[in-house]
């Protein structure tokens, strides 16, 4: 199975961490008799050769050997190798061509004696064998002969993929799917068939889709509870490898989660149907079904705007359960909603008060973090979080995300300021942990705009070793704090002037402007930063120049270069500063329009600029009105999300409403 492996110049090939010289060892490890060695080799394949789904030249070179391993019945756990092959070819042009060259292997694998192999091979057959009539015949024959329910589910999913991939041959595939959607088929198979029909033939769905799905979920859960334990529940613990950790993180009912996720994905923007379905999931008798409902709700919240308060309240009701997966899932989802989690605040507070041991959680590395329920309560802006945070602050180590939640509590977090100042004043200045210990305290004090913290901030800036000063994140955070405080206490100006030649020069210039308001003191530094090669530092300088405004008349040339930059964030920062300095709308408005339409991630910055521009921004108000009318969140995207995407979208909507309410140009 390794014929020719030593003839490949692996050292000249690359994977995620450099030279692929170690890949032959990984491939041989996949065939080892020791299960730990096999797991470690699979870990290496996903961690380096197919890192985060990427394909490298070494990945392509592995494909013939993976085929040889997957088709050799002596090799254990071949289903995982077939999964790896399919993943390599999924959505990657060059890799797909390589897999298609070996697609005949999937014809044999789809009838293999190992159900794990058959389950993984079904998708590969559809994706890589470019003979639709033959593929459909093989799938239909397999559905007739198959007796393993998990393989049948994979076949149902593959029939849906086939119908989408080959519309001209879809009719027979749809007939087979319809046959799976009625009794006496297993409820799980019927659900899977409905999900596939929703994605490729929604007109064939039953009129009572949501009640049917909720009923089938209940029937499936009843069978699952009364049936034998699954291998994941009864087998040996997963090895401590990347692949093993990923398996442990999967939902306890991964199969059910995938079935319902497929249906939600197919329904897409039909929010009314999805909300009704989620209400059924979140009120189901089975806690696992409710847990899947919580995660599906998160997808709806992240992608679609609207009044979701009733659904949020249902997610909040899951916090009272003793099922830790469900409780933790609900807290995690609510934590991503910020102020939109308010309908669940009472439930969050009740859990926080009842379970002090959940106030913090220990992560794999570094300082502890706030527990999910407490973080969600604070992010929602509920003042009841403040006294609990005060108790957390009294503990020996401050959670590194404490400062980031304080900003959402506003003035109600004011009572935390004395303790924060005290802790900052006791941070050792000569320790490798100085930055890590100071950062959460600085961010919290900055959020509170606590001017009384100036002495502690100056102590940090003066006392850190000179050699480490310019590269320390804590220094930048400390200078930003002084910028927000905006006070000229004794010693502040000399410290800030001393940082005008450092890596945080632009931030220091901004703070000096806030303290002194002397343009002549900061303009030389800002112009130098504007002419530099670091895009982030140019953006900081532009932001400060926007605050300086007309007093920065010497800066337009540098700002004009910024509005032509490749980076959208840099163009917007330059445009905003150019407007504040020169009032030149002819140059600025086209830049803002182009950035808004081409780069949704900068819409918040553009909206902030339009708020600032008032009537001068009226030619772009069509963008604002279209955003307010749009049902989809501006950062919504398939396959991933940021933990603050909902917040960013809500902030964008708030600024758009402010622009619209101004009525400029109407």
PDB file of C-alpha atoms in Angstrom, residues 251-349:
ATOM      1  CA  UNK A 251     -23.050  16.955  19.991  1.00  0.00           C
ATOM      2  CA  UNK A 252     -24.104  13.969  22.087  1.00  0.00           C
ATOM      3  CA  UNK A 253     -26.599  13.224  19.294  1.00  0.00           C
ATOM      4  CA  UNK A 254     -24.505  14.260  16.327  1.00  0.00           C
ATOM      5  CA  UNK A 255     -26.751  12.407  13.918  1.00  0.00           C
ATOM      6  CA  UNK A 256     -29.862  14.242  15.116  1.00  0.00           C
ATOM      7  CA  UNK A 257     -28.045  17.568  15.061  1.00  0.00           C
ATOM      8  CA  UNK A 258     -26.995  17.026  11.447  1.00  0.00           C
ATOM      9  CA  UNK A 259     -30.521  16.027  10.380  1.00  0.00           C
ATOM     10  CA  UNK A 260     -32.129  19.136  11.840  1.00  0.00           C
ATOM     11  CA  UNK A 261     -29.278  21.419  10.732  1.00  0.00           C
ATOM     12  CA  UNK A 262     -29.806  20.240   7.160  1.00  0.00           C
ATOM     13  CA  UNK A 263     -33.480  21.170   7.369  1.00  0.00           C
ATOM     14  CA  UNK A 264     -32.757  24.612   8.869  1.00  0.00           C
ATOM     15  CA  UNK A 265     -30.123  25.278   6.211  1.00  0.00           C
ATOM     16  CA  UNK A 266     -32.558  24.349   3.462  1.00  0.00           C
ATOM     17  CA  UNK A 267     -35.293  26.583   4.903  1.00  0.00           C
ATOM     18  CA  UNK A 268     -32.813  29.496   4.891  1.00  0.00           C
ATOM     19  CA  UNK A 269     -34.655  32.804   5.030  1.00  0.00           C
ATOM     20  CA  UNK A 270     -38.082  31.279   5.717  1.00  0.00           C
ATOM     21  CA  UNK A 271     -37.788  32.606   9.247  1.00  0.00           C
ATOM     22  CA  UNK A 272     -41.429  32.003  10.229  1.00  0.00           C
ATOM     23  CA  UNK A 273     -41.091  28.271   9.547  1.00  0.00           C
ATOM     24  CA  UNK A 274     -37.738  28.108  11.288  1.00  0.00           C
ATOM     25  CA  UNK A 275     -38.972  29.905  14.403  1.00  0.00           C
ATOM     26  CA  UNK A 276     -41.964  27.562  14.652  1.00  0.00           C
ATOM     27  CA  UNK A 277     -39.656  24.573  14.269  1.00  0.00           C
ATOM     28  CA  UNK A 278     -37.276  25.916  16.910  1.00  0.00           C
ATOM     29  CA  UNK A 279     -40.144  26.472  19.317  1.00  0.00           C
ATOM     30  CA  UNK A 280     -41.013  22.811  18.864  1.00  0.00           C
ATOM     31  CA  UNK A 281     -37.403  21.758  19.427  1.00  0.00           C
ATOM     32  CA  UNK A 282     -36.982  23.940  22.522  1.00  0.00           C
ATOM     33  CA  UNK A 283     -40.133  22.583  24.153  1.00  0.00           C
ATOM     34  CA  UNK A 284     -39.420  18.935  23.325  1.00  0.00           C
ATOM     35  CA  UNK A 285     -39.431  16.452  26.235  1.00  0.00           C
ATOM     36  CA  UNK A 286     -35.946  15.191  25.347  1.00  0.00           C
ATOM     37  CA  UNK A 287     -33.061  17.368  26.602  1.00  0.00           C
ATOM     38  CA  UNK A 288     -30.842  16.380  23.684  1.00  0.00           C
ATOM     39  CA  UNK A 289     -33.457  17.594  21.209  1.00  0.00           C
ATOM     40  CA  UNK A 290     -33.663  20.839  23.148  1.00  0.00           C
ATOM     41  CA  UNK A 291     -29.871  21.149  23.097  1.00  0.00           C
ATOM     42  CA  UNK A 292     -29.846  20.783  19.328  1.00  0.00           C
ATOM     43  CA  UNK A 293     -32.603  23.400  19.239  1.00  0.00           C
ATOM     44  CA  UNK A 294     -30.441  25.818  21.221  1.00  0.00           C
ATOM     45  CA  UNK A 295     -27.579  25.523  18.726  1.00  0.00           C
ATOM     46  CA  UNK A 296     -29.952  25.836  15.767  1.00  0.00           C
ATOM     47  CA  UNK A 297     -31.383  28.994  17.386  1.00  0.00           C
ATOM     48  CA  UNK A 298     -27.893  30.453  17.467  1.00  0.00           C
ATOM     49  CA  UNK A 299     -27.671  30.087  13.703  1.00  0.00           C
ATOM     50  CA  UNK A 300     -30.976  31.928  13.271  1.00  0.00           C
ATOM     51  CA  UNK A 301     -29.977  34.752  15.626  1.00  0.00           C
ATOM     52  CA  UNK A 302     -26.642  35.220  13.884  1.00  0.00           C
ATOM     53  CA  UNK A 303     -28.087  35.383  10.393  1.00  0.00           C
ATOM     54  CA  UNK A 304     -31.533  36.961  10.580  1.00  0.00           C
ATOM     55  CA  UNK A 305     -32.802  40.157  12.163  1.00  0.00           C
ATOM     56  CA  UNK A 306     -36.183  40.482  13.820  1.00  0.00           C
ATOM     57  CA  UNK A 307     -37.955  40.310  17.143  1.00  0.00           C
ATOM     58  CA  UNK A 308     -36.634  37.041  18.551  1.00  0.00           C
ATOM     59  CA  UNK A 309     -37.552  37.788  22.165  1.00  0.00           C
ATOM     60  CA  UNK A 310     -39.928  34.810  22.545  1.00  0.00           C
ATOM     61  CA  UNK A 311     -37.298  32.437  21.176  1.00  0.00           C
ATOM     62  CA  UNK A 312     -34.606  33.984  23.403  1.00  0.00           C
ATOM     63  CA  UNK A 313     -36.859  33.423  26.423  1.00  0.00           C
ATOM     64  CA  UNK A 314     -37.223  29.755  25.447  1.00  0.00           C
ATOM     65  CA  UNK A 315     -33.445  29.418  25.226  1.00  0.00           C
ATOM     66  CA  UNK A 316     -33.264  30.998  28.683  1.00  0.00           C
ATOM     67  CA  UNK A 317     -35.612  28.362  30.075  1.00  0.00           C
ATOM     68  CA  UNK A 318     -32.985  25.719  29.327  1.00  0.00           C
ATOM     69  CA  UNK A 319     -30.701  27.235  31.986  1.00  0.00           C
ATOM     70  CA  UNK A 320     -32.673  25.553  34.759  1.00  0.00           C
ATOM     71  CA  UNK A 321     -31.807  22.044  33.652  1.00  0.00           C
ATOM     72  CA  UNK A 322     -29.317  19.690  35.292  1.00  0.00           C
ATOM     73  CA  UNK A 323     -28.217  18.483  31.833  1.00  0.00           C
ATOM     74  CA  UNK A 324     -24.877  20.290  31.660  1.00  0.00           C
ATOM     75  CA  UNK A 325     -24.572  20.168  27.854  1.00  0.00           C
ATOM     76  CA  UNK A 326     -27.946  21.859  27.473  1.00  0.00           C
ATOM     77  CA  UNK A 327     -27.313  24.413  30.215  1.00  0.00           C
ATOM     78  CA  UNK A 328     -23.871  25.332  28.888  1.00  0.00           C
ATOM     79  CA  UNK A 329     -25.167  25.540  25.312  1.00  0.00           C
ATOM     80  CA  UNK A 330     -27.924  27.951  26.372  1.00  0.00           C
ATOM     81  CA  UNK A 331     -25.487  30.155  28.298  1.00  0.00           C
ATOM     82  CA  UNK A 332     -23.067  30.202  25.366  1.00  0.00           C
ATOM     83  CA  UNK A 333     -25.734  31.177  22.834  1.00  0.00           C
ATOM     84  CA  UNK A 334     -27.157  33.883  25.104  1.00  0.00           C
ATOM     85  CA  UNK A 335     -23.647  35.267  25.582  1.00  0.00           C
ATOM     86  CA  UNK A 336     -23.443  36.007  21.847  1.00  0.00           C
ATOM     87  CA  UNK A 337     -26.668  38.041  21.895  1.00  0.00           C
ATOM     88  CA  UNK A 338     -25.528  40.864  24.216  1.00  0.00           C
ATOM     89  CA  UNK A 339     -28.513  43.162  24.917  1.00  0.00           C
ATOM     90  CA  UNK A 340     -30.799  40.911  22.877  1.00  0.00           C
ATOM     91  CA  UNK A 341     -30.458  38.342  25.686  1.00  0.00           C
ATOM     92  CA  UNK A 342     -32.529  40.564  28.012  1.00  0.00           C
ATOM     93  CA  UNK A 343     -35.653  38.312  27.817  1.00  0.00           C
ATOM     94  CA  UNK A 344     -33.544  35.575  29.451  1.00  0.00           C
ATOM     95  CA  UNK A 345     -31.874  37.805  32.049  1.00  0.00           C
ATOM     96  CA  UNK A 346     -33.957  36.563  34.993  1.00  0.00           C
ATOM     97  CA  UNK A 347     -33.037  32.970  34.179  1.00  0.00           C
ATOM     98  CA  UNK A 348     -29.381  33.916  33.798  1.00  0.00           C
ATOM     99  CA  UNK A 349     -29.376  35.720  37.122  1.00  0.00           C
TER     100      UNK A 349
END
